[in-house]
mmCIF file of C-alpha atoms in Angstrom:
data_model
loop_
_atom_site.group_PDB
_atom_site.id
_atom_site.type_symbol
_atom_site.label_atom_id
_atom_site.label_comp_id
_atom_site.label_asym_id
_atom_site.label_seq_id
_atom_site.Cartn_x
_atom_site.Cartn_y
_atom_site.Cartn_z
ATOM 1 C CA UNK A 1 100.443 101.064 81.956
ATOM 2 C CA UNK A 2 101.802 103.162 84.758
ATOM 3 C CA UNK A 3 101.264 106.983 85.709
ATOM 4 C CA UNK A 4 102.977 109.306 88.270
ATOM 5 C CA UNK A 5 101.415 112.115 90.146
ATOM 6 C CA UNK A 6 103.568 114.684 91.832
ATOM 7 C CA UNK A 7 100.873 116.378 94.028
ATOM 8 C CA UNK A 8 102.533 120.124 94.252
ATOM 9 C CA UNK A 9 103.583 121.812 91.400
ATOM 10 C CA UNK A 10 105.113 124.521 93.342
ATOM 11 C CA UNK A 11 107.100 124.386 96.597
ATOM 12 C CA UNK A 12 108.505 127.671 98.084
ATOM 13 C CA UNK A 13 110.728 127.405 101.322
ATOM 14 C CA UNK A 14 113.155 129.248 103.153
ATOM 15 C CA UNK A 15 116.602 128.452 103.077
ATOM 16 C CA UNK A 16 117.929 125.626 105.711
ATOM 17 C CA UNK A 17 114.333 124.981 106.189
ATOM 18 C CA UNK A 18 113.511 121.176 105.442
ATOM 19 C CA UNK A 19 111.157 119.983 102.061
ATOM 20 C CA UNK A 20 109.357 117.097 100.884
ATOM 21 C CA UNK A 21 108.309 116.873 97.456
ATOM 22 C CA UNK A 22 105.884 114.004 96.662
ATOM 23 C CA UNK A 23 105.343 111.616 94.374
ATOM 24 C CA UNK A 24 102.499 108.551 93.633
ATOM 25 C CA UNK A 25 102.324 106.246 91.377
ATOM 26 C CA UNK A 26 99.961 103.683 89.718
ATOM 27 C CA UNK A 27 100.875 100.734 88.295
ATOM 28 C CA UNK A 28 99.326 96.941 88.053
ATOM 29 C CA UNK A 29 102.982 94.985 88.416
ATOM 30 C CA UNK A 30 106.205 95.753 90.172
ATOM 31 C CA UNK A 31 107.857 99.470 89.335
ATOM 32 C CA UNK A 32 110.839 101.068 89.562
ATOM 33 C CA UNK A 33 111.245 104.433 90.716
ATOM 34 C CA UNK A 34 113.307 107.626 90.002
ATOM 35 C CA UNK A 35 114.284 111.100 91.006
ATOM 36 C CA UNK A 36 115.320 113.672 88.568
ATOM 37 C CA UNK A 37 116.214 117.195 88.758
ATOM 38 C CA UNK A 38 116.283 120.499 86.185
ATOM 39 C CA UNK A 39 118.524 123.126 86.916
ATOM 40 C CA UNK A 40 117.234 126.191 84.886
ATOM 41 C CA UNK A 41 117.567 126.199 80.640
ATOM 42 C CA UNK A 42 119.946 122.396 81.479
ATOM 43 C CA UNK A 43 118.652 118.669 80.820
ATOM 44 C CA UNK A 44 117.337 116.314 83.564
ATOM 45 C CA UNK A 45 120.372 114.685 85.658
ATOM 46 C CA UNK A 46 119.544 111.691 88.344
ATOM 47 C CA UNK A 47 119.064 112.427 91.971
ATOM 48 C CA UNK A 48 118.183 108.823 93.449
ATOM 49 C CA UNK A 49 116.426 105.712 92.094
ATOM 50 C CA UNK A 50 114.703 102.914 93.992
ATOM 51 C CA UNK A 51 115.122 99.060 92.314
ATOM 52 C CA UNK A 52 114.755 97.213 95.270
ATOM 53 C CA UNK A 53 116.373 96.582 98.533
ATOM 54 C CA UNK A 54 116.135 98.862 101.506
ATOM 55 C CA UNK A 55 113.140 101.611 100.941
ATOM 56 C CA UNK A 56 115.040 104.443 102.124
ATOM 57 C CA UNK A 57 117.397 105.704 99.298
ATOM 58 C CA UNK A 58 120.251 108.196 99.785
ATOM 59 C CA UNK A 59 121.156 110.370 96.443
ATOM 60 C CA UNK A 60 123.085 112.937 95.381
ATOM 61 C CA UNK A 61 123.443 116.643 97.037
ATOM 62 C CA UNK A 62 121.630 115.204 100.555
ATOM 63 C CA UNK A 63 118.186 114.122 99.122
ATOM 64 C CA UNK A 64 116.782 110.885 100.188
ATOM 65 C CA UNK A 65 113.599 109.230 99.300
ATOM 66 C CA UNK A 66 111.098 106.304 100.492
ATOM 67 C CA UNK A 67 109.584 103.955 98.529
ATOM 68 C CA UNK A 68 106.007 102.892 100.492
ATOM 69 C CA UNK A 69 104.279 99.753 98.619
ATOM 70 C CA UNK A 70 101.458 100.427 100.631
ATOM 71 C CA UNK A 71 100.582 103.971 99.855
ATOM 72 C CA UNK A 72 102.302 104.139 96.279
ATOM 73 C CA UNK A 73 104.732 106.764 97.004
ATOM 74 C CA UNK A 74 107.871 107.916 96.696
ATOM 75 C CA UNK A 75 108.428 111.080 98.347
ATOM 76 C CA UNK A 76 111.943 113.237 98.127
ATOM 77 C CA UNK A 77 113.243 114.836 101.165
ATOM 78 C CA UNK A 78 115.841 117.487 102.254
ATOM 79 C CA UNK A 79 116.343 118.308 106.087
ATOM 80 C CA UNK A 80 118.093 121.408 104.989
ATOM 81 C CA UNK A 81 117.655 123.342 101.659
ATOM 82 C CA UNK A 82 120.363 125.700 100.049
ATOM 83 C CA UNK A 83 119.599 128.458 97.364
ATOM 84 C CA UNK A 84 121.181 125.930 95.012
ATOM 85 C CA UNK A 85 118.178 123.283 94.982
ATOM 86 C CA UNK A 86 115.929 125.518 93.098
ATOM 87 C CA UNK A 87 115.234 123.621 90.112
ATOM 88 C CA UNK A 88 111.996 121.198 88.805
ATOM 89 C CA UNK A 89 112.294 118.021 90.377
ATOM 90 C CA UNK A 90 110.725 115.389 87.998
ATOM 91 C CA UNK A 91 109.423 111.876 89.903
ATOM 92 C CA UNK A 92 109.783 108.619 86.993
ATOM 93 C CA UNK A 93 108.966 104.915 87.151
ATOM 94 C CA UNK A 94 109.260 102.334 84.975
ATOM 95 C CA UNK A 95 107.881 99.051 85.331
ATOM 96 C CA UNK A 96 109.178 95.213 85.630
ATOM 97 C CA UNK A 97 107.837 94.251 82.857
ATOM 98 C CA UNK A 98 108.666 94.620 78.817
ATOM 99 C CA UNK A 99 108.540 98.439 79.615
ATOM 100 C CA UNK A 100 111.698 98.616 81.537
ATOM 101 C CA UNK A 101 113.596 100.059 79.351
ATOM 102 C CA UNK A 102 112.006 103.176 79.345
ATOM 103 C CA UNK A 103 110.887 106.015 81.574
ATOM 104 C CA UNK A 104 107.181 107.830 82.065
ATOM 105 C CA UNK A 105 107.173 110.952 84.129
ATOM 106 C CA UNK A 106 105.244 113.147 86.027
ATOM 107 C CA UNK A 107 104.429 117.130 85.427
ATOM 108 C CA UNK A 108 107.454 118.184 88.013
ATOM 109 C CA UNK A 109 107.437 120.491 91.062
ATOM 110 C CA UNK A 110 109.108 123.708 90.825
ATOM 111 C CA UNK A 111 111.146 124.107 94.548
ATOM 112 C CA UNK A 112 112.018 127.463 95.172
ATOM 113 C CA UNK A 113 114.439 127.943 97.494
ATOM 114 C CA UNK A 114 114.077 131.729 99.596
ATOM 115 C CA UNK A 115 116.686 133.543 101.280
ATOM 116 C CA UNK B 1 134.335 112.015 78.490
ATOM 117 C CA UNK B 2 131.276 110.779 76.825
ATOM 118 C CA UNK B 3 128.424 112.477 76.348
ATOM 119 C CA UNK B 4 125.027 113.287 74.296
ATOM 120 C CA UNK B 5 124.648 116.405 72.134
ATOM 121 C CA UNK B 6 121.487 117.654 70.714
ATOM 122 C CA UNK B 7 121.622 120.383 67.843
ATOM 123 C CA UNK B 8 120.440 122.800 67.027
ATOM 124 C CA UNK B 9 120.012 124.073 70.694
ATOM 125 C CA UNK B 10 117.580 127.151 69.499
ATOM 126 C CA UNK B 11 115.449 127.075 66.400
ATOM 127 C CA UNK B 12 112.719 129.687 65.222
ATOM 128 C CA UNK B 13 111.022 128.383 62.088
ATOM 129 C CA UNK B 14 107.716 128.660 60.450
ATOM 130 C CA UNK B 15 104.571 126.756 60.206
ATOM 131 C CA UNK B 16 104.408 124.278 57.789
ATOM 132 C CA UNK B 17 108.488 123.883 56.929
ATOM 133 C CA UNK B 18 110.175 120.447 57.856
ATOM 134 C CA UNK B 19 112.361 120.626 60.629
ATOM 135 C CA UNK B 20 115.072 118.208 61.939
ATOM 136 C CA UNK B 21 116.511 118.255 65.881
ATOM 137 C CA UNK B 22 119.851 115.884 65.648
ATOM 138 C CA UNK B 23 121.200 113.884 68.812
ATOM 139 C CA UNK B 24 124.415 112.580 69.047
ATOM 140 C CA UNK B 25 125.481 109.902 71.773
ATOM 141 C CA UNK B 26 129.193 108.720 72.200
ATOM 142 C CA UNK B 27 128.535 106.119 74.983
ATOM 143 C CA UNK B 28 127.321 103.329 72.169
ATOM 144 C CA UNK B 29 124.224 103.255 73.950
ATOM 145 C CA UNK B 30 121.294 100.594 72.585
ATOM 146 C CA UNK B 31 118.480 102.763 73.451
ATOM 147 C CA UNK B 32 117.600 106.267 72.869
ATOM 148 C CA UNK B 33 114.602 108.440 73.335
ATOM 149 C CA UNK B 34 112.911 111.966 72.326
ATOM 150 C CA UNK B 35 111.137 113.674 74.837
ATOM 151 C CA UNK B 36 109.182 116.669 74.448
ATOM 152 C CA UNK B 37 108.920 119.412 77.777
ATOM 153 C CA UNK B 38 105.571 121.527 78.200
ATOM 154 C CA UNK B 39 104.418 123.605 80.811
ATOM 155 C CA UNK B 40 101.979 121.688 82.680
ATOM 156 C CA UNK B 41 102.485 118.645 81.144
ATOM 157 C CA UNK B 42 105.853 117.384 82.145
ATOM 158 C CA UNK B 43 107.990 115.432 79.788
ATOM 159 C CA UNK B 44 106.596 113.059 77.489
ATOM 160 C CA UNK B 45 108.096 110.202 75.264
ATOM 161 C CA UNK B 46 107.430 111.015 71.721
ATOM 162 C CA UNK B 47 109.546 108.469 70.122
ATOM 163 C CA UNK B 48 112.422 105.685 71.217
ATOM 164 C CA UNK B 49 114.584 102.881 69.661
ATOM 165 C CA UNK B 50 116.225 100.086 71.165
ATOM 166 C CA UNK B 51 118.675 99.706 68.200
ATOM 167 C CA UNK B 52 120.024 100.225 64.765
ATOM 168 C CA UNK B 53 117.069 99.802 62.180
ATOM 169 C CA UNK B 54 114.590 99.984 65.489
ATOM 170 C CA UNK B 55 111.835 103.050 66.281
ATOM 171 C CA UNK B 56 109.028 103.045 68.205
ATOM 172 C CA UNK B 57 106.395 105.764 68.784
ATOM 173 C CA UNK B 58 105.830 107.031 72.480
ATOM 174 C CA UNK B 59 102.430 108.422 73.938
ATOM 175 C CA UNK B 60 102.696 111.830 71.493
ATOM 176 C CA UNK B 61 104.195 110.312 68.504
ATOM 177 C CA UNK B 62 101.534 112.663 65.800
ATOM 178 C CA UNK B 63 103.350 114.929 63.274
ATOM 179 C CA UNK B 64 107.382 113.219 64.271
ATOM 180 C CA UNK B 65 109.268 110.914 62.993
ATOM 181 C CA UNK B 66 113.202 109.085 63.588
ATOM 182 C CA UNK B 67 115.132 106.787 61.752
ATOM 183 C CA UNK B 68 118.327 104.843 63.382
ATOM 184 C CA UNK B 69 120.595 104.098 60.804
ATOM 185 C CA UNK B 70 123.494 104.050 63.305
ATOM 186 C CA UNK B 71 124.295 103.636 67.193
ATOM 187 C CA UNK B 72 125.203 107.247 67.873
ATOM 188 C CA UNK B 73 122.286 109.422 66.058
ATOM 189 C CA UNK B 74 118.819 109.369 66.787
ATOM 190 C CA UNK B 75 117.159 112.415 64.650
ATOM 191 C CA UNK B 76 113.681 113.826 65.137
ATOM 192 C CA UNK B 77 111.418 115.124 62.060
ATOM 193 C CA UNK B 78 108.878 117.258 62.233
ATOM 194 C CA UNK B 79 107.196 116.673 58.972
ATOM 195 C CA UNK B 80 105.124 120.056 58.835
ATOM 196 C CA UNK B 81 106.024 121.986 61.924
ATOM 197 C CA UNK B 82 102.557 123.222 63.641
ATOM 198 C CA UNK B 83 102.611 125.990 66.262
ATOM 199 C CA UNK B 84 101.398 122.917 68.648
ATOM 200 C CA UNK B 85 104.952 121.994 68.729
ATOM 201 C CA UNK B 86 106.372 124.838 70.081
ATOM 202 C CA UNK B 87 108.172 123.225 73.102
ATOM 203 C CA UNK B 88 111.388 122.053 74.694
ATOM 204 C CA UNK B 89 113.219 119.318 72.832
ATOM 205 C CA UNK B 90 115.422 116.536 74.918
ATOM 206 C CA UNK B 91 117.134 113.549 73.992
ATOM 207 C CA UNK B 92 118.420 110.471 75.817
ATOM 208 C CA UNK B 93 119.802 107.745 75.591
ATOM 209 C CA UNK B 94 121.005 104.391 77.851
ATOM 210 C CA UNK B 95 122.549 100.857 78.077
ATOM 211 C CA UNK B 96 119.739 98.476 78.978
ATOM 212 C CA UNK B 97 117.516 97.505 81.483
ATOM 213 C CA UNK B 98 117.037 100.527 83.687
ATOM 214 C CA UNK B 99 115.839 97.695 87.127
ATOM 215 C CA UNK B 100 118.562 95.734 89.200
ATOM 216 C CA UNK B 101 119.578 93.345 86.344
ATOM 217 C CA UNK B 102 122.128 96.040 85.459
ATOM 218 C CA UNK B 103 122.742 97.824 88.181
ATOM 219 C CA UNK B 104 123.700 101.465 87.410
ATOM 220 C CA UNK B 105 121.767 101.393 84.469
ATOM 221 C CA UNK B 106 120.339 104.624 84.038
ATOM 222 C CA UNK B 107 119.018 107.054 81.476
ATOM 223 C CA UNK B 108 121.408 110.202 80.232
ATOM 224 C CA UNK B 109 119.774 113.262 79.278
ATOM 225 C CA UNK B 110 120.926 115.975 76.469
ATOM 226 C CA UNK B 111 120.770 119.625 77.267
ATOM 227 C CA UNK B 112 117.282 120.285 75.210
ATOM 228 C CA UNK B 113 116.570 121.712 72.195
ATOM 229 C CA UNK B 114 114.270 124.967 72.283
ATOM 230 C CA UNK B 115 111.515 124.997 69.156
ATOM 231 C CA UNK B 116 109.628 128.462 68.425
ATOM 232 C CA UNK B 117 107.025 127.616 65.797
ATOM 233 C CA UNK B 118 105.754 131.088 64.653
#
């Protein structure tokens, strides 16, 4: 079985200021990996996902992310925030094998996004 | 466009009463899922199916059920609400495979379904 740990459950920044919101996993076989986000009292739309392929994935609204084997993580990044990205970022993964059709998640990070 | 609708979007009822949260997909998606969101906890899968006549329970399955008698509806029961299950309600659904095999594959998400169990 896999798992997801998204170390911060809070990130506050200034606006224009960069952020990284991270994310390990665990997991015995090969994993897939995803970035949602929540936009307050809405449902959970993609940001990015990582199948395979280059490491460094570009998503939507200038977020990109890095999938490390090594260290287990997939971390989101912004160089420049906007007042708009405050939301709950959720990290996901779902494995390679019989599982794949379905998503576990981890407890989110709340980025708040300061004038 | 196609899309996924959960009703009802708010719902107050009271302990013990039986309580259904309908999802409706128009993609004619295979799989579909029932989260629930709680502070602290993130989301977490309480049931899915893969098909008409297919449900499987997820990692907090206790005191909910579904039935999939079609493509498009994937309803959640809560046999004898408990205050426990005061929580967020959300619904998905997608195609197949969510790795490279298909790319684009992904999983859609309703807007949520707020519970209050008083």
């Amino acid at each position: 079985a896999q798992s997801v740990t998204q170390l911060d459950s809070q990130v506050p920044v200034f606006e224009e200021a960069p952020v990284e919101l991270r994310c390990n996993y665990s997991s015995s076989v090969s994993v897939y990996l995803f970035w949602y986000v929540q936009y307050p009292n809405q449902g959970l739309q993609l940001l990015l996902k990582y199948l395979s392929g280059s490491t460094l994935v570009k998503g939507i609204n200038g977020f990109e992310a890095e999938f490390n084997k090594s260290q287990t993580s997939f971390h989101l990044r912004k160089p420049s925030v906007h007042i708009s990205d405050t939301a709950e970022y959720f990290c996901a993964v779902s494995d390679s094998g019989g599982s794949n059709y379905k998503l576990t998640f981890g407890k989110g990070t709340l980025l708040t996004v300061n004038p | 466009d196609a899309e996924i609708t959960q009703s009802p979007r708010h719902k107050i009822t009271e302990t013990g009463r039986q309580v259904t949260l309908a999802c409706h997909q128009t993609w004619n998606h295979n799989n579909m899922f029932w989260y629930r969101q709680d502070l602290g906890h993130g989301l977490r899968l309480i049931h899915y199916s893969y098909g008409v006549q297919d449900t499987n329970k997820g990692e907090v399955s206790d005191g909910y059920s579904v039935s999939r008698s079609n493509t498009e509806d994937l309803p959640l029961t809560l046999e004898s609400a408990a205050s426990s299950q005061t929580s967020v309600y959300f619904c998905a659904s997608s195609s197949g495979r969510l790795d490279g095999r298909s790319s684009g594959n992904t999983i859609y998400f309703g807007e949520g379904s707020w519970l209050t169990v008083v």
